[in-house]
Amino acid sequence: MDLEQLYLRLPTRLQNVVVSAQGYRIQRSRYGRAFEEQLAGYESRSNRDFEQVKAHRDQRLQAFVRHAVATVPYYRDLFARLRLKADDIRSLEDLGQLPVLTKQTVQEQVDRFRSETFASQSLQMHHTSGSTGAGLQFPVTLESQHEQWSVWWRYRRWHGLQRNEWCLYFGGRSVVPLSQRRPPYWRTNRPGRQLMFSAYHLSDQTIADYLVEMERSGARWIHGYPSVVAFVAEQALRRGVRLPVRWVTTGAESLLPHQKQIVKRAFGVEPIEHYGMAEGVANISQCPHGGLHVDEDYSAVEFLPAESGAARVIGTNFTNPAFPLLRYDVGDLATPSDDVCSCGRPGRLVECIDGRQEDCVITRSGCRLGRLDHIFKDCVRVREAQIRQDQPGHVTIWLVTAEGYGQADEEALEREILKRVGDDLTFEIAHVDSIPRTRSGKLRFVVSNLSAEAA
């Protein structure tokens, strides 16, 4: 029996203790003097002009490329093959001398992207699947985590959010046993000041319990997947429930226009959008004036033209020296803007991010499951995945697999799906050679063919 299974067998009171203990560990690891110093640096650069911020970015980029070429086997060989020196890359524009790096290349040669200067025991492993559904595991330094959370808290503080604010959290973590059929459908992380609600139990039949607890808590901040938050907002409107919400922040999916309108009508605030990923190669944050700002001091972001007229997001991280990624294709699309934001903050803007438009998956009981990419986070031999739904309660999962994928991988995937969705959703796995893209060239992770009434 693994630790997660043991947790799920505990009574609710002890599950709250475990959640809070884990929250305490995360608080100690994520926040501290190093975090505060990083945050102060990021906030000071919000007041500089763009040329100063670009100079800061390019200086970090130069040092990072030198480190990558000197200590990472993949880049050592790449630069030798291209007859380039590390000092040939001195600015964002110089990165064009390097080929674009795909996730598939990283997956197939993951060990060759690790820096030789870090001992494994000094690092933590991060897991990601991204919008293509393909799994990747990679090491990160503690310092890089401090920096990532610093840039994320910078945009939150732009809006007046502080770390002592209680949060109503609607994410993908399975904190409530799937077999549970009555409230509470949430657990409490006291050190992290979070009420962690289960998205897996959320439905027309259970929403009243959620809204009662949200109102009882008095919390003013909601954070979660847009599809889940929009459903909660719609139900609050329908039932005439008024919550004292001051902030709604979203991530992991594209925030769609109709979702923005529902959230604004239900809670009386504009939802705040954010774009980022575990690999740390790009970050885009919304300011109080509504502008989507590229965080130029966090990574080197390029926008390469796509056939659709939008742009591919290509990023270079310089915050995680344990696993450098130069010109990494995130797999998302964005529409760059030439406008200048009235807020006065430096950096480029984007009009919209078109990388994570997810349809909900509907279970037999009517529960709406948002982003399910976490199912594939440990599937390193899955190149691409897509969930397709034609009827409530059943999905077909299309997989494009890499060499070495076998029965053990398939069984592990099936266990993970069952762990996340239980028996309320049946599924079948179909192995395909390729997955069609949308007209704009994007691979959609969820394709729902349900009618509006069914959804």
Coordinates of C-alpha atoms in Angstrom, one line a residue:
M1 CA 0.0 0.0 0.0
D2 CA 1.5 3.4 -1.0
L3 CA 1.3 6.6 1.0
E4 CA -1.6 8.0 -1.1
Q5 CA -3.7 4.9 -0.6
L6 CA -3.0 5.0 3.1
Y7 CA -4.0 8.7 3.2
L8 CA -7.3 7.9 1.4
R9 CA -8.2 5.3 4.1
L10 CA -7.8 7.7 7.0
P11 CA -10.8 9.4 8.6
T12 CA -11.5 13.0 7.5
R13 CA -10.0 14.5 10.6
L14 CA -6.7 12.8 10.1
Q15 CA -6.7 13.6 6.4
N16 CA -6.9 17.3 7.4
V17 CA -3.9 16.7 9.7
V18 CA -1.9 15.2 6.8
V19 CA -2.9 17.9 4.4
S20 CA -1.8 20.6 6.9
A21 CA 1.5 18.7 7.6
Q22 CA 2.2 18.7 3.9
G23 CA 1.2 22.3 3.7
Y24 CA 3.7 23.2 6.5
R25 CA 6.5 21.3 4.7
I26 CA 5.7 23.2 1.4
Q27 CA 5.6 26.6 3.2
R28 CA 9.0 25.9 4.8
S29 CA 10.5 24.8 1.5
R30 CA 8.9 27.3 -0.9
Y31 CA 9.0 30.5 1.2
G32 CA 11.7 32.0 3.4
R33 CA 14.5 34.6 3.2
A34 CA 15.6 33.5 -0.3
F35 CA 12.0 33.8 -1.6
E36 CA 11.6 37.3 0.0
E37 CA 14.9 38.5 -1.6
Q38 CA 13.9 37.2 -5.0
L39 CA 10.5 38.7 -4.7
A40 CA 12.0 42.1 -3.8
G41 CA 14.2 41.9 -6.9
Y42 CA 11.3 41.1 -9.2
E43 CA 9.1 43.9 -7.7
S44 CA 11.9 46.4 -8.2
R45 CA 12.3 45.5 -11.8
S46 CA 8.6 46.3 -12.4
N47 CA 9.5 50.0 -12.0
R48 CA 12.4 49.9 -14.5
D49 CA 12.2 50.8 -18.2
F50 CA 12.2 48.1 -20.9
E51 CA 15.8 48.6 -21.9
Q52 CA 17.0 48.0 -18.4
V53 CA 14.9 44.9 -18.1
K54 CA 16.2 43.6 -21.4
A55 CA 19.8 44.2 -20.3
H56 CA 19.1 42.2 -17.2
R57 CA 17.5 39.4 -19.2
D58 CA 20.3 39.2 -21.7
Q59 CA 23.0 39.2 -19.0
R60 CA 21.3 36.3 -17.3
L61 CA 20.9 34.5 -20.6
Q62 CA 24.6 34.8 -21.4
A63 CA 25.7 33.3 -18.1
F64 CA 23.1 30.5 -18.4
V65 CA 24.2 29.6 -21.9
R66 CA 27.8 29.4 -20.8
H67 CA 26.8 27.1 -17.9
A68 CA 24.7 24.9 -20.3
V69 CA 27.5 24.5 -22.8
A70 CA 30.1 23.8 -20.1
T71 CA 28.1 21.3 -18.0
V72 CA 25.3 19.8 -20.0
P73 CA 26.2 17.0 -22.5
Y74 CA 23.4 17.8 -25.0
Y75 CA 24.4 21.4 -25.4
R76 CA 28.1 20.6 -25.4
D77 CA 27.6 18.4 -28.4
L78 CA 25.0 20.7 -30.1
F79 CA 27.3 23.8 -30.0
A80 CA 30.3 21.7 -31.2
R81 CA 28.2 20.4 -34.1
L82 CA 27.0 23.9 -35.0
R83 CA 30.5 25.3 -34.6
L84 CA 29.2 27.8 -32.1
K85 CA 30.7 29.2 -28.9
A86 CA 28.7 30.0 -25.8
D87 CA 29.6 33.6 -26.2
D88 CA 27.9 33.7 -29.6
I89 CA 24.6 33.9 -27.7
R90 CA 24.5 37.3 -26.1
S91 CA 20.8 38.3 -26.5
L92 CA 17.3 37.1 -27.2
E93 CA 17.9 37.6 -30.9
D94 CA 21.0 35.5 -31.0
L95 CA 19.0 32.4 -29.9
G96 CA 17.9 32.1 -33.5
Q97 CA 21.2 30.4 -34.2
L98 CA 20.0 27.4 -32.3
P99 CA 17.4 24.9 -33.4
V100 CA 14.0 24.8 -31.7
L101 CA 13.9 22.1 -29.0
T102 CA 10.9 19.8 -28.9
K103 CA 9.5 18.0 -25.9
Q104 CA 10.0 14.7 -27.7
T105 CA 13.8 15.4 -28.0
V106 CA 14.0 16.1 -24.3
Q107 CA 12.0 13.0 -23.4
E108 CA 14.1 10.8 -25.5
Q109 CA 17.4 12.2 -24.2
V110 CA 16.4 13.4 -20.8
D111 CA 19.6 12.4 -19.0
R112 CA 21.7 14.3 -21.5
F113 CA 19.9 17.6 -20.4
R114 CA 21.0 17.2 -16.8
S115 CA 23.8 19.5 -15.6
E116 CA 26.9 17.5 -14.4
T117 CA 27.4 20.0 -11.6
F118 CA 24.5 19.0 -9.4
A119 CA 24.2 15.9 -7.2
S120 CA 20.9 14.1 -7.5
Q121 CA 20.3 14.3 -3.7
S122 CA 20.4 18.1 -3.8
L123 CA 17.5 18.3 -6.3
Q124 CA 13.8 17.7 -6.4
M125 CA 12.0 16.0 -9.3
H126 CA 9.2 17.9 -11.0
H127 CA 6.5 16.2 -13.2
T128 CA 4.6 17.9 -16.1
S129 CA 2.5 16.9 -19.0
G130 CA 1.6 20.3 -20.5
S131 CA -1.1 20.9 -23.1
T132 CA 0.0 17.9 -25.3
G133 CA -0.5 15.4 -22.5
A134 CA 3.0 14.0 -22.9
G135 CA 4.8 13.3 -19.6
L136 CA 8.2 14.7 -18.6
Q137 CA 10.1 14.3 -15.4
F138 CA 13.1 16.6 -14.6
P139 CA 15.2 17.9 -11.7
V140 CA 14.9 21.4 -10.2
T141 CA 17.0 23.3 -7.7
L142 CA 15.5 24.7 -4.6
E143 CA 16.6 28.2 -5.7
S144 CA 14.7 27.8 -9.0
Q145 CA 11.5 27.0 -7.0
H146 CA 12.0 30.2 -4.9
E147 CA 12.3 32.2 -8.1
Q148 CA 9.3 30.7 -9.8
W149 CA 7.1 31.4 -6.8
S150 CA 8.5 34.9 -6.6
V151 CA 7.4 35.8 -10.1
W152 CA 4.0 34.3 -9.5
W153 CA 3.6 36.2 -6.3
R154 CA 4.7 39.4 -8.0
Y155 CA 1.6 39.5 -10.2
R156 CA -0.6 38.5 -7.4
R157 CA 0.7 41.4 -5.3
W158 CA 0.1 43.8 -8.2
H159 CA -3.6 43.1 -7.5
G160 CA -3.3 43.5 -3.8
L161 CA -3.2 39.8 -2.9
Q162 CA -1.0 38.9 0.1
R163 CA 0.3 35.5 1.3
N164 CA -1.8 35.7 4.5
E165 CA -5.0 35.6 2.5
W166 CA -7.1 32.4 2.7
C167 CA -7.7 30.7 -0.6
L168 CA -10.6 28.6 -1.9
Y169 CA -8.6 26.2 -4.1
F170 CA -10.1 24.3 -7.0
G171 CA -7.3 22.4 -8.6
G172 CA -6.4 18.9 -9.8
R173 CA -5.3 17.4 -6.5
S174 CA -7.2 14.4 -5.3
V175 CA -7.6 15.2 -1.6
V176 CA -11.0 13.5 -1.1
P177 CA -11.5 9.8 -1.7
L178 CA -13.5 9.2 -4.9
S179 CA -15.7 6.8 -3.0
Q180 CA -16.9 9.5 -0.7
R181 CA -20.6 10.3 -1.3
R182 CA -21.3 13.0 1.3
P183 CA -19.7 16.2 2.4
P184 CA -17.2 17.5 3.3
Y185 CA -15.8 17.4 -0.2
W186 CA -12.8 19.6 0.9
R187 CA -9.8 19.4 3.1
T188 CA -8.0 22.2 5.1
N189 CA -4.4 23.2 4.7
R190 CA -4.0 25.6 7.6
P191 CA -0.3 26.5 7.2
G192 CA -1.0 27.2 3.5
R193 CA -4.3 29.0 4.3
Q194 CA -6.2 26.9 1.7
L195 CA -9.5 25.2 1.6
M196 CA -8.8 22.5 -1.0
F197 CA -12.0 21.6 -2.8
S198 CA -12.3 18.4 -4.8
A199 CA -13.2 19.0 -8.4
Y200 CA -13.9 15.3 -8.8
H201 CA -17.1 15.5 -6.6
L202 CA -18.4 18.8 -8.0
S203 CA -21.8 18.4 -9.7
D204 CA -25.4 19.8 -9.8
Q205 CA -26.2 17.5 -6.9
T206 CA -23.2 18.5 -4.6
I207 CA -22.7 22.2 -5.5
A208 CA -24.9 23.4 -2.6
D209 CA -22.5 21.8 -0.1
Y210 CA -19.6 23.6 -1.7
L211 CA -21.3 27.0 -1.7
V212 CA -22.3 26.7 1.9
E213 CA -18.7 25.9 2.9
M214 CA -17.4 28.7 0.8
E215 CA -19.8 31.2 2.4
R216 CA -19.1 29.9 5.9
S217 CA -15.3 30.3 5.4
G218 CA -15.5 34.0 4.6
A219 CA -12.5 33.6 2.3
R220 CA -12.1 36.3 -0.3
W221 CA -9.8 34.6 -2.8
I222 CA -10.7 31.8 -5.3
H223 CA -8.0 30.1 -7.3
G224 CA -8.5 27.2 -9.8
Y225 CA -9.0 25.9 -13.2
P226 CA -11.2 28.2 -15.3
S227 CA -13.7 25.5 -16.3
V228 CA -14.2 24.5 -12.6
V229 CA -14.4 28.1 -11.3
A230 CA -16.8 29.1 -14.1
F231 CA -19.1 26.2 -13.1
V232 CA -19.1 27.3 -9.4
A233 CA -19.8 30.8 -10.5
E234 CA -22.7 29.7 -12.7
Q235 CA -24.2 27.7 -9.9
A236 CA -23.8 30.6 -7.4
L237 CA -25.6 32.9 -9.9
R238 CA -28.4 30.4 -10.4
R239 CA -28.9 29.9 -6.7
G240 CA -28.6 33.5 -5.7
V241 CA -25.6 32.9 -3.5
R242 CA -23.4 36.0 -2.9
L243 CA -19.9 35.4 -1.7
P244 CA -17.4 38.0 -0.4
V245 CA -15.0 37.4 -3.2
R246 CA -12.3 40.0 -4.0
W247 CA -10.0 38.0 -6.2
V248 CA -10.4 35.2 -8.7
T249 CA -7.1 33.9 -10.2
T250 CA -6.9 31.1 -12.8
G251 CA -4.3 28.9 -14.4
A252 CA -3.6 25.7 -16.3
E253 CA -6.4 26.3 -18.9
S254 CA -7.2 29.2 -21.2
L255 CA -9.6 31.6 -19.6
L256 CA -12.4 31.9 -22.2
P257 CA -14.5 35.0 -22.7
H258 CA -17.8 33.4 -21.6
Q259 CA -16.0 32.1 -18.4
K260 CA -14.8 35.7 -17.7
Q261 CA -18.3 37.0 -18.0
I262 CA -19.8 34.4 -15.7
V263 CA -17.2 34.9 -13.0
K264 CA -17.7 38.7 -13.2
R265 CA -21.4 38.4 -12.9
A266 CA -21.3 35.9 -10.0
F267 CA -18.5 37.5 -7.9
G268 CA -18.4 41.1 -9.1
V269 CA -14.6 41.0 -9.9
E270 CA -12.6 40.5 -13.1
P271 CA -10.8 37.1 -13.1
I272 CA -7.0 37.4 -13.2
E273 CA -5.3 35.3 -15.8
H274 CA -1.8 33.8 -15.6
Y275 CA 0.2 31.6 -18.0
G276 CA 3.2 29.5 -16.8
M277 CA 4.5 26.0 -16.7
A278 CA 6.7 23.8 -14.5
E279 CA 9.6 23.9 -17.0
G280 CA 9.9 27.7 -16.3
V281 CA 10.6 28.7 -19.9
A282 CA 7.9 31.3 -20.2
N283 CA 5.6 33.3 -17.9
I284 CA 2.9 35.7 -18.7
S285 CA 1.0 37.7 -16.0
Q286 CA -2.1 39.9 -16.1
C287 CA -1.8 43.3 -14.5
P288 CA -4.6 45.3 -12.9
H289 CA -5.2 47.2 -16.2
G290 CA -5.9 43.9 -18.0
G291 CA -2.7 43.7 -19.9
L292 CA -1.0 40.2 -20.4
H293 CA 2.6 40.9 -19.7
V294 CA 5.6 38.7 -20.7
D295 CA 7.7 38.4 -17.6
E296 CA 10.9 39.4 -19.4
D297 CA 13.1 39.2 -16.4
Y298 CA 12.2 35.6 -15.7
S299 CA 13.0 33.8 -19.0
A300 CA 13.7 34.5 -22.7
V301 CA 10.5 34.2 -24.6
E302 CA 10.3 34.2 -28.4
F303 CA 7.1 34.2 -30.6
L304 CA 7.6 32.4 -33.8
P305 CA 5.0 32.8 -36.5
A306 CA 2.5 29.9 -37.0
E307 CA 0.4 29.2 -40.0
S308 CA -2.7 30.3 -38.2
G309 CA -1.5 33.9 -37.8
A310 CA -0.8 33.4 -34.1
A311 CA 2.6 32.5 -32.7
R312 CA 4.3 29.5 -31.2
V313 CA 5.6 30.2 -27.7
I314 CA 9.3 29.3 -27.6
G315 CA 11.1 29.8 -24.3
T316 CA 14.6 29.6 -22.7
N317 CA 14.8 29.2 -18.9
F318 CA 17.6 30.7 -16.9
T319 CA 16.3 29.9 -13.4
N320 CA 17.0 26.2 -13.2
P321 CA 20.7 25.4 -13.9
A322 CA 20.1 21.7 -13.1
F323 CA 18.1 21.2 -16.3
P324 CA 18.7 24.0 -18.9
L325 CA 16.2 24.3 -21.8
L326 CA 17.2 26.5 -24.7
R327 CA 14.5 27.4 -27.3
Y328 CA 12.0 24.9 -25.9
D329 CA 8.8 24.6 -27.8
V330 CA 6.1 24.8 -25.2
G331 CA 3.5 23.5 -27.5
D332 CA 1.2 26.5 -27.0
L333 CA 0.1 29.4 -29.2
A334 CA -0.2 33.1 -28.3
T335 CA -1.1 36.3 -30.2
P336 CA 1.6 38.9 -29.6
S337 CA 0.5 42.6 -29.3
D338 CA 2.4 45.8 -30.3
D339 CA 0.4 47.8 -27.8
V340 CA 1.9 49.4 -24.7
C341 CA 0.0 48.8 -21.5
S342 CA -1.3 51.9 -19.6
C343 CA 0.0 50.4 -16.4
G344 CA 3.5 51.5 -17.4
R345 CA 5.2 48.1 -16.6
P346 CA 8.0 47.1 -18.9
G347 CA 7.9 44.3 -21.5
R348 CA 5.9 42.9 -24.4
L349 CA 2.2 42.1 -24.3
V350 CA 0.1 39.4 -25.7
E351 CA -3.5 39.7 -26.8
C352 CA -4.4 36.2 -25.8
I353 CA -3.0 32.8 -25.1
D354 CA -4.4 30.0 -27.2
G355 CA -2.7 27.0 -25.7
R356 CA -4.9 25.4 -23.2
Q357 CA -8.5 25.5 -24.3
E358 CA -9.9 22.5 -22.5
D359 CA -13.4 21.1 -22.7
C360 CA -14.9 19.5 -19.6
V361 CA -15.3 15.8 -19.4
I362 CA -18.7 14.8 -18.1
T363 CA -19.1 11.8 -15.8
R364 CA -22.2 9.5 -15.6
S365 CA -23.4 11.4 -12.5
G366 CA -23.0 14.7 -14.3
C367 CA -19.8 15.9 -12.6
R368 CA -17.6 18.1 -14.7
L369 CA -13.9 17.3 -14.7
G370 CA -11.7 20.0 -16.0
R371 CA -8.0 19.6 -16.9
L372 CA -7.0 15.9 -16.6
D373 CA -3.4 16.1 -17.9
H374 CA -2.1 15.1 -14.4
I375 CA -3.1 11.6 -15.4
F376 CA -0.2 11.5 -17.8
K377 CA 2.4 13.2 -15.6
D378 CA 4.4 10.1 -15.0
C379 CA 3.9 8.6 -18.5
V380 CA 7.3 9.4 -19.9
R381 CA 6.8 7.0 -22.9
V382 CA 3.7 8.8 -24.0
R383 CA 4.5 11.4 -26.7
E384 CA 1.0 12.7 -27.1
A385 CA -2.5 12.1 -25.7
Q386 CA -6.0 13.3 -26.3
I387 CA -9.2 12.6 -24.5
R388 CA -12.3 12.3 -26.7
Q389 CA -15.8 12.2 -25.5
D390 CA -19.0 11.4 -27.5
Q391 CA -21.3 10.5 -24.6
P392 CA -21.5 11.4 -20.9
G393 CA -19.7 8.9 -18.7
H394 CA -17.4 7.5 -21.3
V395 CA -14.2 8.7 -23.0
T396 CA -11.7 7.3 -25.6
I397 CA -8.1 8.1 -24.9
W398 CA -5.9 8.4 -28.0
L399 CA -2.2 7.7 -27.4
V400 CA 0.9 8.2 -29.5
T401 CA 3.6 6.3 -27.7
A402 CA 7.4 6.3 -27.8
E403 CA 9.7 3.4 -28.3
G404 CA 9.8 1.1 -25.2
Y405 CA 6.1 1.7 -24.2
G406 CA 4.8 -1.7 -23.0
Q407 CA 2.2 -3.5 -21.0
A408 CA 3.6 -2.2 -17.7
D409 CA 3.1 1.4 -18.9
E410 CA -0.4 0.7 -20.0
E411 CA -1.3 -0.9 -16.7
A412 CA 0.2 2.0 -14.8
L413 CA -1.8 4.5 -16.9
E414 CA -5.0 2.5 -16.3
R415 CA -4.4 2.5 -12.5
E416 CA -3.8 6.3 -12.6
I417 CA -7.0 6.9 -14.5
L418 CA -9.0 4.8 -12.1
K419 CA -7.4 6.5 -9.2
R420 CA -8.5 9.9 -10.5
V421 CA -12.0 9.2 -11.9
G422 CA -13.1 6.0 -10.2
D423 CA -16.0 4.1 -11.7
D424 CA -18.0 7.2 -12.6
L425 CA -16.3 7.4 -16.0
T426 CA -15.5 4.4 -18.2
F427 CA -12.7 4.6 -20.8
E428 CA -10.9 2.8 -23.6
I429 CA -7.4 3.4 -24.8
A430 CA -6.7 3.6 -28.6
H431 CA -3.2 3.6 -29.9
V432 CA -2.8 5.9 -33.0
D433 CA 0.1 6.9 -35.2
S434 CA -0.8 10.6 -34.9
I435 CA -3.4 13.0 -33.5
P436 CA -5.0 15.6 -35.8
R437 CA -4.4 19.3 -34.9
T438 CA -6.9 22.1 -35.0
R439 CA -7.1 24.6 -37.9
S440 CA -4.7 26.8 -36.0
G441 CA -2.2 23.9 -35.6
K442 CA -2.9 23.3 -31.9
L443 CA -3.2 19.8 -30.4
R444 CA -6.3 19.9 -28.1
F445 CA -6.0 17.8 -25.1
V446 CA -9.7 17.2 -24.7
V447 CA -12.2 17.0 -27.6
S448 CA -15.8 16.9 -26.5
N449 CA -18.5 16.2 -29.0
L450 CA -21.3 16.4 -26.4
S451 CA -24.3 18.7 -27.1
A452 CA -24.6 21.8 -25.1
E453 CA -27.5 20.2 -23.2
A454 CA -25.4 17.1 -22.3
A455 CA -22.5 19.3 -21.2

